[in-house]
CSV table of C-alpha atoms in Angstrom, one decimal:
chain,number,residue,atom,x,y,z
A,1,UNK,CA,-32.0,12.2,11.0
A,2,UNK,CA,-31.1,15.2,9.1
A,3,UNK,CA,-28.8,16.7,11.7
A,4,UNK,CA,-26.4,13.6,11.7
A,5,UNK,CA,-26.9,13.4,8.0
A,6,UNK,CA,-25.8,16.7,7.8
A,7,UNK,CA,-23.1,16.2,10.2
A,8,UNK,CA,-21.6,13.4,8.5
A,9,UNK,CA,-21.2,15.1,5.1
A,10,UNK,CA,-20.0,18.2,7.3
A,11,UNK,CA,-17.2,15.9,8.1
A,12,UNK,CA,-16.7,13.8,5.4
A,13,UNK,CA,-16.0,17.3,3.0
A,14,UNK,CA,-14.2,19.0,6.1
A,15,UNK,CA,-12.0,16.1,5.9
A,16,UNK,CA,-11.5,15.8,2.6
A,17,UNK,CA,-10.5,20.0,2.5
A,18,UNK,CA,-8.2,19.5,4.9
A,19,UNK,CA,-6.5,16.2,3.6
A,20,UNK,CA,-6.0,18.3,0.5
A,21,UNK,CA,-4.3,20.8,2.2
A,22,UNK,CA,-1.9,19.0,4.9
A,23,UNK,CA,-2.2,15.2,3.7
A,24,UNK,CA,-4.0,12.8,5.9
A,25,UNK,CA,-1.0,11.7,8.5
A,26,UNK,CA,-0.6,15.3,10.3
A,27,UNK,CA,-4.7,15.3,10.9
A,28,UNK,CA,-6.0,14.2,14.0
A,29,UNK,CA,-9.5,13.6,14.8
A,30,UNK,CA,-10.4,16.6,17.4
A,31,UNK,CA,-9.4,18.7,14.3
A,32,UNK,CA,-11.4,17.8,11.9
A,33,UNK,CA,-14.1,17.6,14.2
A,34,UNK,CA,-13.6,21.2,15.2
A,35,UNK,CA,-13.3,22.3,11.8
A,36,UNK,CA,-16.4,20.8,10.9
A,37,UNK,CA,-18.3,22.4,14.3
A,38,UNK,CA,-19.3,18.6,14.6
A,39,UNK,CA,-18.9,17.2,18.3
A,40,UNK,CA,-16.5,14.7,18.9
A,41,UNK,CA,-18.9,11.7,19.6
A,42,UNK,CA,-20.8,12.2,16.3
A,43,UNK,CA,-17.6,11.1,14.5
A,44,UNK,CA,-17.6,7.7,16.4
A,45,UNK,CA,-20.9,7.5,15.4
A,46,UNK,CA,-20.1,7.3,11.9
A,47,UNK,CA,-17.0,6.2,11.6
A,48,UNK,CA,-15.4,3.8,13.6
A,49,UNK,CA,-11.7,5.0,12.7
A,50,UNK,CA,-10.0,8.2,11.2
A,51,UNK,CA,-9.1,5.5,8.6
A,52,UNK,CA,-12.7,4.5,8.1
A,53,UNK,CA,-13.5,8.5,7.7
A,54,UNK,CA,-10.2,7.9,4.7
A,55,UNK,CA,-11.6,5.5,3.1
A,56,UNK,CA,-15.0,7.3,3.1
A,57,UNK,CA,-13.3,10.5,1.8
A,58,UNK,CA,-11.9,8.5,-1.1
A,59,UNK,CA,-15.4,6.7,-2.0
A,60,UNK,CA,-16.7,9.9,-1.7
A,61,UNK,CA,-14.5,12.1,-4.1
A,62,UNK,CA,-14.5,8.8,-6.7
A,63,UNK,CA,-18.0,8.3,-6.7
A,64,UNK,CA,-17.7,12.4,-7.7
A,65,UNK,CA,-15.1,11.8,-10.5
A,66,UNK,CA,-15.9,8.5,-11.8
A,67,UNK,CA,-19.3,10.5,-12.7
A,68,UNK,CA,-17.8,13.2,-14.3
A,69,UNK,CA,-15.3,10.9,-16.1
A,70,UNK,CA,-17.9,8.8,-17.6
A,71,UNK,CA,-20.0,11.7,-18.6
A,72,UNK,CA,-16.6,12.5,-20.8
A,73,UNK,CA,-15.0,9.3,-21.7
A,74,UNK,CA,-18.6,7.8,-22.8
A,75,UNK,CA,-19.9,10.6,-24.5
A,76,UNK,CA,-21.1,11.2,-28.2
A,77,UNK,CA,-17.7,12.8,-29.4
A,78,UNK,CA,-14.9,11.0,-31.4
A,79,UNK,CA,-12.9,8.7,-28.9
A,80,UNK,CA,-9.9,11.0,-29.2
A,81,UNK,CA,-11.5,13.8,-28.6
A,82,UNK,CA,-13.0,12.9,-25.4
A,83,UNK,CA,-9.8,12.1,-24.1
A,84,UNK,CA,-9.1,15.6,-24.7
A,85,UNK,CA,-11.7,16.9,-22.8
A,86,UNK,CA,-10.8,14.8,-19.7
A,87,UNK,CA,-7.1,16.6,-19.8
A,88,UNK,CA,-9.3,20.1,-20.4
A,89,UNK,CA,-11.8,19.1,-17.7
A,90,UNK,CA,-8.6,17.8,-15.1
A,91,UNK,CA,-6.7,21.2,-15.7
A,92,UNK,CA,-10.0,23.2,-15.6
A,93,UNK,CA,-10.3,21.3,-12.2
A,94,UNK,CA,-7.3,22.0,-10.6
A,95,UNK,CA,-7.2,25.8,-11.7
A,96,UNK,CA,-10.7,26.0,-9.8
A,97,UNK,CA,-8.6,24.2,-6.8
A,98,UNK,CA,-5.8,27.1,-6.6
A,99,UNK,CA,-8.2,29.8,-7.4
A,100,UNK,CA,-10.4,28.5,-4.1
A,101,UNK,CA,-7.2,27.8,-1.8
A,102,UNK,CA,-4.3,29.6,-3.4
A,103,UNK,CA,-2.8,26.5,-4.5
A,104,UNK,CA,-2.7,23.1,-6.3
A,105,UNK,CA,-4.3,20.5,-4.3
A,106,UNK,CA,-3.2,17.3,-6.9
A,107,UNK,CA,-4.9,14.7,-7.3
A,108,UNK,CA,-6.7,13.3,-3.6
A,109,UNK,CA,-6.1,9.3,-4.8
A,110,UNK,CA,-2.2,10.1,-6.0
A,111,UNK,CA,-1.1,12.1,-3.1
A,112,UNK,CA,-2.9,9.2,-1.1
A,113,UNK,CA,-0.7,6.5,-2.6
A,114,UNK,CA,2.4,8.4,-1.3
A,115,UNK,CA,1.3,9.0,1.3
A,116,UNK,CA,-0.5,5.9,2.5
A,117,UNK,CA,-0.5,3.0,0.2
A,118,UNK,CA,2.4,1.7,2.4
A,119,UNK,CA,1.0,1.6,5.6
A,120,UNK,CA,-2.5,1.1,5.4
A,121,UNK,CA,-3.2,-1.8,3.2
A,122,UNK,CA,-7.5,-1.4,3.3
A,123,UNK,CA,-6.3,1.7,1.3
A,124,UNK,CA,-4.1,0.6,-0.6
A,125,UNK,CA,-6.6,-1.5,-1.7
A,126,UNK,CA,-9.2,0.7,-2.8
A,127,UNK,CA,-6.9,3.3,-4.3
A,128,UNK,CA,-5.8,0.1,-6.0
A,129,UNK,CA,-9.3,-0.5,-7.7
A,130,UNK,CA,-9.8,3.2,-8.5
A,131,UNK,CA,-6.4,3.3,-10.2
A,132,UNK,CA,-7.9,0.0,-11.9
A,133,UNK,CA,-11.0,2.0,-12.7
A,134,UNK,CA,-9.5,4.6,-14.6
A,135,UNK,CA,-7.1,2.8,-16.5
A,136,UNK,CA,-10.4,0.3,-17.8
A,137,UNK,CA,-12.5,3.5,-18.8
A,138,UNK,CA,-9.2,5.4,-20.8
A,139,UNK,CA,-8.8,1.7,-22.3
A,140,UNK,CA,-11.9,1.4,-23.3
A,141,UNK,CA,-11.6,4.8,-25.3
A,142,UNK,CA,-8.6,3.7,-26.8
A,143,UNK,CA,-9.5,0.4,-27.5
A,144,UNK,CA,-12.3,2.6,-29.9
A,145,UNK,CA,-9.7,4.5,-31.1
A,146,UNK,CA,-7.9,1.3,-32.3
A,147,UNK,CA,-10.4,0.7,-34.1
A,148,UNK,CA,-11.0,2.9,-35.8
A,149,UNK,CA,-7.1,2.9,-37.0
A,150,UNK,CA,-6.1,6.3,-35.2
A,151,UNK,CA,-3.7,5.2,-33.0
A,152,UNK,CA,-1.2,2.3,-33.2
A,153,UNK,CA,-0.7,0.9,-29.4
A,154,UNK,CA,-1.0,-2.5,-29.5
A,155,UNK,CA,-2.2,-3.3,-26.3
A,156,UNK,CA,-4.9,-0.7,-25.5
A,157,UNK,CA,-5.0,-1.6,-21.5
A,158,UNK,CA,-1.0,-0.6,-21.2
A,159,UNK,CA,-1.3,2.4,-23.2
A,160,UNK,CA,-4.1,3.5,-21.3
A,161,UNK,CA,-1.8,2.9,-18.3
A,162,UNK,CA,1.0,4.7,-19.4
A,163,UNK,CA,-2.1,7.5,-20.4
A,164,UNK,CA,-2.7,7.7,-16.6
A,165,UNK,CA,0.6,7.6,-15.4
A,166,UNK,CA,1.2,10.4,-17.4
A,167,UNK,CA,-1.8,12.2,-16.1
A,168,UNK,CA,-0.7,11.5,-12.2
A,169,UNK,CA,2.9,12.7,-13.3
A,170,UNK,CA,2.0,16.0,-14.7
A,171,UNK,CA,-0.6,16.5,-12.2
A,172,UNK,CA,2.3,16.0,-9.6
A,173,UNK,CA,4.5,18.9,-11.3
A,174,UNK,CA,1.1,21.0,-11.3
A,175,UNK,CA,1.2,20.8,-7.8
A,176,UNK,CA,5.2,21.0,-7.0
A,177,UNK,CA,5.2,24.1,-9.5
A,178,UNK,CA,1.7,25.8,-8.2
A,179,UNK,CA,1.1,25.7,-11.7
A,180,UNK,CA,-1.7,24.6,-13.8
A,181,UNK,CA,-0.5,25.4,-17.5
A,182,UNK,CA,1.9,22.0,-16.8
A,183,UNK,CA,-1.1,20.5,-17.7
A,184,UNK,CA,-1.1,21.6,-21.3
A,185,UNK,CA,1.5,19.2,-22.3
A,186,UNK,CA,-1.1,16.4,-21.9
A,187,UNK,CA,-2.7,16.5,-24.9
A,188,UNK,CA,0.5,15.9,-27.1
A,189,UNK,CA,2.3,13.6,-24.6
A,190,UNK,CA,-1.2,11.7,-25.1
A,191,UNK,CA,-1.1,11.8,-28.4
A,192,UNK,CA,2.2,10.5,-28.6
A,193,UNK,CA,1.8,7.5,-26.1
A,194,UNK,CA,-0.8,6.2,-28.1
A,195,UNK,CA,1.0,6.7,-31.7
A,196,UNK,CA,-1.8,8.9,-32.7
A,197,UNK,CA,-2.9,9.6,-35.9
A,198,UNK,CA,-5.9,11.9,-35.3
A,199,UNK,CA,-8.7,12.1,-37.9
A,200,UNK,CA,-8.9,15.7,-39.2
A,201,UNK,CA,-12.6,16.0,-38.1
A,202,UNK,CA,-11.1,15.5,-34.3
A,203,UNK,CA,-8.0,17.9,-34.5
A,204,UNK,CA,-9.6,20.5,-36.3
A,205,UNK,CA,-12.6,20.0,-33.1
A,206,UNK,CA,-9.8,20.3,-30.4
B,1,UNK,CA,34.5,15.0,16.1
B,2,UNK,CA,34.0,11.2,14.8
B,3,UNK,CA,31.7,10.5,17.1
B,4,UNK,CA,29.4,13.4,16.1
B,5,UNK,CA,29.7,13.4,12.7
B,6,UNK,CA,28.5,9.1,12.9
B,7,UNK,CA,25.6,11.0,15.3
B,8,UNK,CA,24.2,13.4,12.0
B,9,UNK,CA,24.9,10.3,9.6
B,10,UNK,CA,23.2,7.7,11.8
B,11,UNK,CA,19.7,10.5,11.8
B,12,UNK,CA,19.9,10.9,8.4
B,13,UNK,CA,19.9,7.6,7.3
B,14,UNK,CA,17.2,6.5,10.2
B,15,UNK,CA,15.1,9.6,9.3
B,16,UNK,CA,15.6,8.6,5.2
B,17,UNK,CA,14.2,5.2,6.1
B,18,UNK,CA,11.2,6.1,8.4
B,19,UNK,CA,10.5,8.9,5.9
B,20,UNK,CA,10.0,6.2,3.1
B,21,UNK,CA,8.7,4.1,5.2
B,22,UNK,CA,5.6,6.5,6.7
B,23,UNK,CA,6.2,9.6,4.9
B,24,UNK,CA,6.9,12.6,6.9
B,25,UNK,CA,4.2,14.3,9.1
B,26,UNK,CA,3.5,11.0,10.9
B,27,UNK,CA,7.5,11.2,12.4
B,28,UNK,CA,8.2,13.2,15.6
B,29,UNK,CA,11.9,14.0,16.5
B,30,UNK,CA,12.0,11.8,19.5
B,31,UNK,CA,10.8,8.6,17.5
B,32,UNK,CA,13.9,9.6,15.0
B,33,UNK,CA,16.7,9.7,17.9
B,34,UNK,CA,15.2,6.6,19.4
B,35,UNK,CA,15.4,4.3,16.2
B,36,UNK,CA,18.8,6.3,15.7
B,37,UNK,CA,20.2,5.3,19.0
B,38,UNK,CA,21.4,9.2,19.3
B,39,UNK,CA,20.5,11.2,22.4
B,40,UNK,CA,17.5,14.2,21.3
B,41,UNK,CA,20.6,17.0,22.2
B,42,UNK,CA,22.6,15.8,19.4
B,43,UNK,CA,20.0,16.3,17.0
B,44,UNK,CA,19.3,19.7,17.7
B,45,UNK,CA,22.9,20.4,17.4
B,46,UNK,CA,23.2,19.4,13.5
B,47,UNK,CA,19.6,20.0,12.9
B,48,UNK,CA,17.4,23.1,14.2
B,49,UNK,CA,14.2,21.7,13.3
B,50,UNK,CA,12.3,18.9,11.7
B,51,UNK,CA,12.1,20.9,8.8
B,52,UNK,CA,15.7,21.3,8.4
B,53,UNK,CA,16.0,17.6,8.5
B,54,UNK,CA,13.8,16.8,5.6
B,55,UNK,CA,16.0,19.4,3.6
B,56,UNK,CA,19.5,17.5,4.9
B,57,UNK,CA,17.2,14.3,3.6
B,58,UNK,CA,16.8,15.5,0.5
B,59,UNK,CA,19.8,16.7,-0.3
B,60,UNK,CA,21.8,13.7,1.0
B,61,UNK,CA,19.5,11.3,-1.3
B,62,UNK,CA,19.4,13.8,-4.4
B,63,UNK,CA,23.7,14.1,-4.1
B,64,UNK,CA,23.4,10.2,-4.3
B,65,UNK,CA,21.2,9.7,-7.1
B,66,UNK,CA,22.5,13.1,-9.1
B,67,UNK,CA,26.2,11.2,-9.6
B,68,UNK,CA,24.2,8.2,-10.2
B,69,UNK,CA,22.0,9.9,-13.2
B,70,UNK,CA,25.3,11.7,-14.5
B,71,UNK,CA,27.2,8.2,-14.5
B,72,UNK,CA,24.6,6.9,-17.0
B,73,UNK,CA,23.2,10.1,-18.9
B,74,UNK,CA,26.9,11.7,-19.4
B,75,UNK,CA,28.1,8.0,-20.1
B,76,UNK,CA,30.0,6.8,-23.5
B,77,UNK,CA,26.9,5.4,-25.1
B,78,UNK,CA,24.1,6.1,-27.3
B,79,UNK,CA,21.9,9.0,-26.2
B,80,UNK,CA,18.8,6.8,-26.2
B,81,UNK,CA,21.0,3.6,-24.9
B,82,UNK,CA,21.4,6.0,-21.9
B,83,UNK,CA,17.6,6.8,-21.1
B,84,UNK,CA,17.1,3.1,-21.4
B,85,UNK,CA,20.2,2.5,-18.6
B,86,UNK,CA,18.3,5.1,-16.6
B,87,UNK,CA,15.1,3.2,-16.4
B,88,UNK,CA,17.1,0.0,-15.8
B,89,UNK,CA,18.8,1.6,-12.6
B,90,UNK,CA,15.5,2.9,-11.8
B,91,UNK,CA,13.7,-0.6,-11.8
B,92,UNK,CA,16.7,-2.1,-9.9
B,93,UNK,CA,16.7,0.5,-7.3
B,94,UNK,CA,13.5,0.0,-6.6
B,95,UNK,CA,13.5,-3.9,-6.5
B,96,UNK,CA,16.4,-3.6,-4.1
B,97,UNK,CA,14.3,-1.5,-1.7
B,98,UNK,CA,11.6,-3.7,-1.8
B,99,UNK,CA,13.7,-6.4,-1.0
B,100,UNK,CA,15.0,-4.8,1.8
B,101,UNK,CA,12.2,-3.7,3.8
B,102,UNK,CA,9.2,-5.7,1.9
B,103,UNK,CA,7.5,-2.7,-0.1
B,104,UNK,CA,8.4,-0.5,-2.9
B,105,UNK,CA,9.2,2.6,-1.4
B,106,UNK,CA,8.7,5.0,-4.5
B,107,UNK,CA,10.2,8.1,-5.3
B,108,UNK,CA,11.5,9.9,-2.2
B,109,UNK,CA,11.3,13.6,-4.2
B,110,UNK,CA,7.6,12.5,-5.4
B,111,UNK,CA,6.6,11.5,-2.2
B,112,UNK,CA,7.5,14.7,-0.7
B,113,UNK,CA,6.2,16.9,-3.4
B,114,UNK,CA,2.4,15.1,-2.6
B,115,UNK,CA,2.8,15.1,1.0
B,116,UNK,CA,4.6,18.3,2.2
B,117,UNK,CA,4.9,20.9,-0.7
B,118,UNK,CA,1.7,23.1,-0.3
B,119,UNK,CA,2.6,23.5,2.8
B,120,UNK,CA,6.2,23.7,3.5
B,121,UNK,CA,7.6,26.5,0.8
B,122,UNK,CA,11.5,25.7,1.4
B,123,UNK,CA,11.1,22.1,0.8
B,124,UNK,CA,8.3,23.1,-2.4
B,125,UNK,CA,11.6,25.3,-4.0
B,126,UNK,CA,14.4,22.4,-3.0
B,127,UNK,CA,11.9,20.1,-4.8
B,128,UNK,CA,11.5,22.3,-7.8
B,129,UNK,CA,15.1,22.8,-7.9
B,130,UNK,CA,15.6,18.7,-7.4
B,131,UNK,CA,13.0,18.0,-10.4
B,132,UNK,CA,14.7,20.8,-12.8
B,133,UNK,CA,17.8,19.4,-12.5
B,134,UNK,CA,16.2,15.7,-13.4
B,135,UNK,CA,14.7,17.2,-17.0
B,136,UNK,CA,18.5,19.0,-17.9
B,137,UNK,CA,19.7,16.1,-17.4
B,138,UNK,CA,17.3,14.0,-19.6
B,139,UNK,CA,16.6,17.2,-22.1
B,140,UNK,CA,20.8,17.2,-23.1
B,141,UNK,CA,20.4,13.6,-23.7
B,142,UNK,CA,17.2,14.3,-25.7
B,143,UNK,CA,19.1,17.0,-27.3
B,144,UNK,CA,21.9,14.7,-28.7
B,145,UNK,CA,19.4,12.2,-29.9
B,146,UNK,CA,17.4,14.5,-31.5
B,147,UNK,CA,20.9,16.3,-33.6
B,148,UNK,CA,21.4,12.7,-34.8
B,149,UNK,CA,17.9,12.3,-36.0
B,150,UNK,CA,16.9,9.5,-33.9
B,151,UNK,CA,13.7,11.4,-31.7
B,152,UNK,CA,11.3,13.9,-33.7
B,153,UNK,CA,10.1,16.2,-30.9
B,154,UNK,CA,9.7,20.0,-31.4
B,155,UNK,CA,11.2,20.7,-28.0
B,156,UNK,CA,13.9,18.7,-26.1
B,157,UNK,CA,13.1,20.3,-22.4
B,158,UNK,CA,9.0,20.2,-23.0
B,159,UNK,CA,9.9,16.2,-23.9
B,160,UNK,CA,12.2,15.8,-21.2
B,161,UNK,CA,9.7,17.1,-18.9
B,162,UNK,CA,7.2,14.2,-20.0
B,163,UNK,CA,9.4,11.6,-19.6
B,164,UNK,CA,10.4,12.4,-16.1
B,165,UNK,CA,6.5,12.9,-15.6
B,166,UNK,CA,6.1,9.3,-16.9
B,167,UNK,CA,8.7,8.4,-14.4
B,168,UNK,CA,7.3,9.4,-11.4
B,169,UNK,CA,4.0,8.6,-12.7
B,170,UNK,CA,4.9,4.9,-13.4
B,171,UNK,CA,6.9,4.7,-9.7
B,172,UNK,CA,4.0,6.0,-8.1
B,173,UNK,CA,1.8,2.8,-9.6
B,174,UNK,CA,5.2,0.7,-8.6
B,175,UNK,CA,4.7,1.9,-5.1
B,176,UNK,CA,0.9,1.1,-5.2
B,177,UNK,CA,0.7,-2.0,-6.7
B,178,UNK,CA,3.9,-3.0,-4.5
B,179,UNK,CA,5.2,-4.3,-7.9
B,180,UNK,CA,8.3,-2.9,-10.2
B,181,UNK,CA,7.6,-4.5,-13.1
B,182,UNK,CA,5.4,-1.7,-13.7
B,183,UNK,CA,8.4,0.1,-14.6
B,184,UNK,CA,9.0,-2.3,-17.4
B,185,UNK,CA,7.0,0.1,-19.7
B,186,UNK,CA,9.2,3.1,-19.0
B,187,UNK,CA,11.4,2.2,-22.1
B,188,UNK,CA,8.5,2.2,-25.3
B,189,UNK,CA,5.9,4.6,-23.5
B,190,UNK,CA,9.9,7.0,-23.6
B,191,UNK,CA,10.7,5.8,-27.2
B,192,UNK,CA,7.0,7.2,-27.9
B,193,UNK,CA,7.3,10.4,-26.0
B,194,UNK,CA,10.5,11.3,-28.2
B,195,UNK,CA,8.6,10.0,-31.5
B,196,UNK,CA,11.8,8.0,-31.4
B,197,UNK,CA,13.5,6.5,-34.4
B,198,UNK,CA,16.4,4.5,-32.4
B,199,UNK,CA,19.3,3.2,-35.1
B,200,UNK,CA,19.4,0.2,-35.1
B,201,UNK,CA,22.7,-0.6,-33.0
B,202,UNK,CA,20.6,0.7,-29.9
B,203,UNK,CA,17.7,-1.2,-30.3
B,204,UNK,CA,19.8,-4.2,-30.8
B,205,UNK,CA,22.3,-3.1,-27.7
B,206,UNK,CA,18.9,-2.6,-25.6
């Protein structure tokens, strides 16, 4: 039981690396298997598709994020601030990304939407509800932020959305440029989505 | 001479299509000159690889769309009249293609920047060059607004850059929600980007 436990995480974050690297259409089963020095019957014995395996990779890497997101998002700071320190925590991400494989890998659930959402509606779908995921938890920070009369949005579930779109957008040019400082200009561009008007207790924090 | 040159058009436009349609490591050359109805020897005469397709792709679509964005950026009305004219064409673009073959195809520069540009460096610097171009165009616009005192940003490029990242960012939820309306909130999350004070004639034209 702990071989083909092992096995199936061997393939799952094999599959995932390489995804990263080369997308999800140009990978073919054999290879990931090979990468993973996993024969190529253990894979059918897991997963009953190389889209199965995709939609495990994507459960997989959210179940990852969504943890780290909520560790941020509901935290003890000032809502603003923690919005900040998703941005900090998605550029200190990426740079960790390049420095590992020489460049920007993007973000697994937007590349996957170009990629995919088209022709593969089961993924669609769930990239769907992780989209709808993130979008709920930034709302809910902004909705305390409304509150609290720092920022003037007034409807906290589209700003959050243009929040993430923002997010995806930037983390696109991160890629296309190889570069992680585009990432920087998140804060502000946040800041001005939302109408901000920061408490000086949270600027003088970020 | 006619026929040949109808042979390159008819590949490019089949290959634009497909490439929209199920992005670009999934086609092979022989599935191109089939849907193309053009024998596999032609397309190695105009292209000499797969590569250099994807490169004639781009360029054919960014040489449409360039005179399209400097018909309405370089156009006789307001600078921030112009950016609204620009998401207009942008929603309506994208309706039209999902009209036409049932799902919002996105952004074809976006789509190859998450699919193909860590590992393809030609088409990485086309797409750079493709996505510079796009934030000239918007920063002069930005520019004009902000010497008439209608936007408040510090920097017309660094703003430019955001808006074109909300762009792609919002297409990219377009294309997974199979839904243009998305793109409805391109106009106010902009005006917020440029801390924009629009006179009142554009709000009113708008």
């Amino acid at each position: 039981m702990g071989r083909t436990s092992d096995a199936r995480e061997k393939i799952l974050s094999t599959a995932q690396a390489l995804i990263e690297l080369r997308g999800y259409s140009a990978l073919g089963v054999a290879e990931i298997c090979k990468a993973a020095g996993v024969p190529k019957g253990s894979f059918y014995y897991f997963f009953e598709s190389k889209e199965a395996l995709a939609l495990a990779v994507i459960d997989e890497h959210w179940t990852g994020q969504r943890r780290a997101w909520a560790q941020i998002l509901n935290g003890g700071e000032e809502p603003l601030r923690r919005l900040f320190l998703l941005f900090e925590a998605t550029e200190a991400g990426q740079l960790a990304g390049q420095q590992s494989c020489g460049t920007v890998s993007g973000c697994l659930f937007g590349n996957l939407t170009l990629e995919m959402s088209n022709h593969t509606e089961a993924i669609r779908t769930r990239l769907q509800e992780i989209f709808d995921e993130q979008v709920e938890m930034v709302a809910s920070v902004v909705g305390e932020a409304l509150g609290r009369g720092e920022v003037t949005v007034p409807d906290a579930r589209e700003a959050a959305r243009a929040v993430v779109a923002q997010l995806e957008g930037q983390v696109l040019f991160a890629k296309l440029y190889n570069n992680t400082h585009r990432l920087g200009a998140l804060w502000a561009n946040c800041l001005a989505l939302l109408g901000a008007r920061p408490s000086r207790e949270a600027v003088a924090a970020v």
